[in-house]
């Protein structure tokens, strides 16, 4: 049995088949890696896009001091309200 099956040729044949099988599966790795890279870049791009949109929203909606005219109008209205309100109600 040893002479019939455990020959250099048979063992070499076995190793070559293992090598071919591994090589075949490794041929798929570059494509898988390319797809994963594309997915990663898209995810990163989407995340970056979301962050940029958030920053643009903050920039557009940042607090702006009101004009002096608006402040003056509000102060005038406030003074009118104080003038109309009896003094005893202001203390409570």
JSON list of C-alpha atoms in Angstrom, two decimals:
[
{"chain": "A", "resi": 1, "resn": "UNK", "atom": "CA", "xyz": [0.00, 0.00, 0.00]},
{"chain": "A", "resi": 2, "resn": "UNK", "atom": "CA", "xyz": [2.81, 2.38, 0.88]},
{"chain": "A", "resi": 3, "resn": "UNK", "atom": "CA", "xyz": [4.48, 1.78, -2.47]},
{"chain": "A", "resi": 4, "resn": "UNK", "atom": "CA", "xyz": [1.20, 2.15, -4.35]},
{"chain": "A", "resi": 5, "resn": "UNK", "atom": "CA", "xyz": [-0.27, 5.32, -2.72]},
{"chain": "A", "resi": 6, "resn": "UNK", "atom": "CA", "xyz": [2.48, 7.08, -0.83]},
{"chain": "A", "resi": 7, "resn": "UNK", "atom": "CA", "xyz": [4.59, 7.95, -3.78]},
{"chain": "A", "resi": 8, "resn": "UNK", "atom": "CA", "xyz": [6.26, 11.25, -4.54]},
{"chain": "A", "resi": 9, "resn": "UNK", "atom": "CA", "xyz": [4.06, 11.66, -7.59]},
{"chain": "A", "resi": 10, "resn": "UNK", "atom": "CA", "xyz": [0.81, 11.10, -5.65]},
{"chain": "A", "resi": 11, "resn": "UNK", "atom": "CA", "xyz": [1.80, 13.42, -2.83]},
{"chain": "A", "resi": 12, "resn": "UNK", "atom": "CA", "xyz": [2.97, 16.04, -5.32]},
{"chain": "A", "resi": 13, "resn": "UNK", "atom": "CA", "xyz": [-0.36, 15.67, -7.18]},
{"chain": "A", "resi": 14, "resn": "UNK", "atom": "CA", "xyz": [-2.24, 16.21, -3.90]},
{"chain": "A", "resi": 15, "resn": "UNK", "atom": "CA", "xyz": [-0.21, 19.35, -3.07]},
{"chain": "A", "resi": 16, "resn": "UNK", "atom": "CA", "xyz": [-0.71, 20.76, -6.55]},
{"chain": "A", "resi": 17, "resn": "UNK", "atom": "CA", "xyz": [-4.47, 20.32, -6.26]},
{"chain": "A", "resi": 18, "resn": "UNK", "atom": "CA", "xyz": [-4.48, 22.04, -2.86]},
{"chain": "A", "resi": 19, "resn": "UNK", "atom": "CA", "xyz": [-2.42, 24.87, -4.39]},
{"chain": "A", "resi": 20, "resn": "UNK", "atom": "CA", "xyz": [-4.88, 25.23, -7.29]},
{"chain": "A", "resi": 21, "resn": "UNK", "atom": "CA", "xyz": [-7.86, 25.27, -4.92]},
{"chain": "A", "resi": 22, "resn": "UNK", "atom": "CA", "xyz": [-6.25, 27.92, -2.73]},
{"chain": "A", "resi": 23, "resn": "UNK", "atom": "CA", "xyz": [-5.22, 29.97, -5.78]},
{"chain": "A", "resi": 24, "resn": "UNK", "atom": "CA", "xyz": [-8.76, 29.81, -7.14]},
{"chain": "A", "resi": 25, "resn": "UNK", "atom": "CA", "xyz": [-10.22, 31.11, -3.88]},
{"chain": "A", "resi": 26, "resn": "UNK", "atom": "CA", "xyz": [-7.54, 33.80, -3.69]},
{"chain": "A", "resi": 27, "resn": "UNK", "atom": "CA", "xyz": [-8.45, 34.97, -7.18]},
{"chain": "A", "resi": 28, "resn": "UNK", "atom": "CA", "xyz": [-11.76, 36.12, -5.69]},
{"chain": "A", "resi": 29, "resn": "UNK", "atom": "CA", "xyz": [-10.04, 38.12, -2.93]},
{"chain": "A", "resi": 30, "resn": "UNK", "atom": "CA", "xyz": [-9.03, 41.11, -5.10]},
{"chain": "A", "resi": 31, "resn": "UNK", "atom": "CA", "xyz": [-12.61, 41.52, -6.34]},
{"chain": "A", "resi": 32, "resn": "UNK", "atom": "CA", "xyz": [-13.98, 41.20, -2.80]},
{"chain": "A", "resi": 33, "resn": "UNK", "atom": "CA", "xyz": [-11.39, 43.70, -1.60]},
{"chain": "A", "resi": 34, "resn": "UNK", "atom": "CA", "xyz": [-12.30, 46.12, -4.40]},
{"chain": "A", "resi": 35, "resn": "UNK", "atom": "CA", "xyz": [-15.99, 45.87, -3.49]},
{"chain": "A", "resi": 36, "resn": "UNK", "atom": "CA", "xyz": [-15.25, 46.39, 0.20]},
{"chain": "A", "resi": 37, "resn": "UNK", "atom": "CA", "xyz": [-13.10, 49.44, -0.63]},
{"chain": "A", "resi": 38, "resn": "UNK", "atom": "CA", "xyz": [-15.90, 50.87, -2.75]},
{"chain": "A", "resi": 39, "resn": "UNK", "atom": "CA", "xyz": [-18.43, 50.29, 0.06]},
{"chain": "A", "resi": 40, "resn": "UNK", "atom": "CA", "xyz": [-16.07, 51.86, 2.60]},
{"chain": "A", "resi": 41, "resn": "UNK", "atom": "CA", "xyz": [-15.46, 54.91, 0.42]},
{"chain": "A", "resi": 42, "resn": "UNK", "atom": "CA", "xyz": [-19.21, 55.35, -0.13]},
{"chain": "A", "resi": 43, "resn": "UNK", "atom": "CA", "xyz": [-19.87, 55.10, 3.62]},
{"chain": "A", "resi": 44, "resn": "UNK", "atom": "CA", "xyz": [-17.10, 57.59, 4.35]},
{"chain": "A", "resi": 45, "resn": "UNK", "atom": "CA", "xyz": [-18.39, 59.86, 1.60]},
{"chain": "A", "resi": 46, "resn": "UNK", "atom": "CA", "xyz": [-21.95, 59.67, 2.98]},
{"chain": "A", "resi": 47, "resn": "UNK", "atom": "CA", "xyz": [-20.70, 60.40, 6.52]},
{"chain": "A", "resi": 48, "resn": "UNK", "atom": "CA", "xyz": [-18.62, 63.34, 5.31]},
{"chain": "A", "resi": 49, "resn": "UNK", "atom": "CA", "xyz": [-21.54, 64.62, 3.24]},
{"chain": "A", "resi": 50, "resn": "UNK", "atom": "CA", "xyz": [-23.78, 64.50, 6.33]},
{"chain": "A", "resi": 51, "resn": "UNK", "atom": "CA", "xyz": [-21.22, 66.37, 8.42]},
{"chain": "A", "resi": 52, "resn": "UNK", "atom": "CA", "xyz": [-20.88, 69.02, 5.72]},
{"chain": "A", "resi": 53, "resn": "UNK", "atom": "CA", "xyz": [-24.66, 69.44, 5.52]},
{"chain": "A", "resi": 54, "resn": "UNK", "atom": "CA", "xyz": [-24.80, 69.87, 9.29]},
{"chain": "A", "resi": 55, "resn": "UNK", "atom": "CA", "xyz": [-22.08, 72.50, 9.24]},
{"chain": "A", "resi": 56, "resn": "UNK", "atom": "CA", "xyz": [-23.75, 74.37, 6.38]},
{"chain": "A", "resi": 57, "resn": "UNK", "atom": "CA", "xyz": [-27.05, 74.31, 8.29]},
{"chain": "A", "resi": 58, "resn": "UNK", "atom": "CA", "xyz": [-25.32, 75.76, 11.36]},
{"chain": "A", "resi": 59, "resn": "UNK", "atom": "CA", "xyz": [-23.70, 78.45, 9.24]},
{"chain": "A", "resi": 60, "resn": "UNK", "atom": "CA", "xyz": [-27.00, 79.44, 7.57]},
{"chain": "A", "resi": 61, "resn": "UNK", "atom": "CA", "xyz": [-28.91, 79.45, 10.85]},
{"chain": "A", "resi": 62, "resn": "UNK", "atom": "CA", "xyz": [-26.34, 81.11, 13.07]},
{"chain": "A", "resi": 63, "resn": "UNK", "atom": "CA", "xyz": [-27.58, 83.71, 15.54]},
{"chain": "A", "resi": 64, "resn": "UNK", "atom": "CA", "xyz": [-27.62, 87.22, 14.17]},
{"chain": "A", "resi": 65, "resn": "UNK", "atom": "CA", "xyz": [-28.08, 90.28, 16.33]},
{"chain": "A", "resi": 66, "resn": "UNK", "atom": "CA", "xyz": [-31.34, 92.08, 15.55]},
{"chain": "A", "resi": 67, "resn": "UNK", "atom": "CA", "xyz": [-31.20, 95.57, 14.03]},
{"chain": "A", "resi": 68, "resn": "UNK", "atom": "CA", "xyz": [-31.22, 98.58, 16.36]},
{"chain": "A", "resi": 69, "resn": "UNK", "atom": "CA", "xyz": [-34.67, 99.54, 15.09]},
{"chain": "A", "resi": 70, "resn": "UNK", "atom": "CA", "xyz": [-36.13, 96.20, 16.21]},
{"chain": "A", "resi": 71, "resn": "UNK", "atom": "CA", "xyz": [-34.53, 96.56, 19.65]},
{"chain": "A", "resi": 72, "resn": "UNK", "atom": "CA", "xyz": [-35.83, 100.13, 19.97]},
{"chain": "A", "resi": 73, "resn": "UNK", "atom": "CA", "xyz": [-39.34, 99.02, 18.99]},
{"chain": "A", "resi": 74, "resn": "UNK", "atom": "CA", "xyz": [-39.27, 96.23, 21.58]},
{"chain": "A", "resi": 75, "resn": "UNK", "atom": "CA", "xyz": [-38.04, 98.60, 24.29]},
{"chain": "A", "resi": 76, "resn": "UNK", "atom": "CA", "xyz": [-40.77, 101.10, 23.41]},
{"chain": "A", "resi": 77, "resn": "UNK", "atom": "CA", "xyz": [-43.43, 98.35, 23.62]},
{"chain": "A", "resi": 78, "resn": "UNK", "atom": "CA", "xyz": [-41.97, 97.16, 26.92]},
{"chain": "A", "resi": 79, "resn": "UNK", "atom": "CA", "xyz": [-42.06, 100.69, 28.32]},
{"chain": "A", "resi": 80, "resn": "UNK", "atom": "CA", "xyz": [-45.68, 101.10, 27.15]},
{"chain": "A", "resi": 81, "resn": "UNK", "atom": "CA", "xyz": [-46.58, 97.89, 28.98]},
{"chain": "A", "resi": 82, "resn": "UNK", "atom": "CA", "xyz": [-44.85, 99.11, 32.13]},
{"chain": "A", "resi": 83, "resn": "UNK", "atom": "CA", "xyz": [-46.60, 102.46, 31.91]},
{"chain": "A", "resi": 84, "resn": "UNK", "atom": "CA", "xyz": [-50.03, 100.80, 31.58]},
{"chain": "A", "resi": 85, "resn": "UNK", "atom": "CA", "xyz": [-49.49, 98.33, 34.40]},
{"chain": "A", "resi": 86, "resn": "UNK", "atom": "CA", "xyz": [-50.45, 99.63, 37.87]},
{"chain": "A", "resi": 87, "resn": "UNK", "atom": "CA", "xyz": [-47.47, 99.82, 40.22]},
{"chain": "A", "resi": 88, "resn": "UNK", "atom": "CA", "xyz": [-48.97, 97.41, 42.78]},
{"chain": "A", "resi": 89, "resn": "UNK", "atom": "CA", "xyz": [-49.13, 94.66, 40.07]},
{"chain": "A", "resi": 90, "resn": "UNK", "atom": "CA", "xyz": [-45.46, 95.09, 39.23]},
{"chain": "A", "resi": 91, "resn": "UNK", "atom": "CA", "xyz": [-44.38, 94.13, 42.76]},
{"chain": "A", "resi": 92, "resn": "UNK", "atom": "CA", "xyz": [-46.06, 90.71, 42.65]}
]
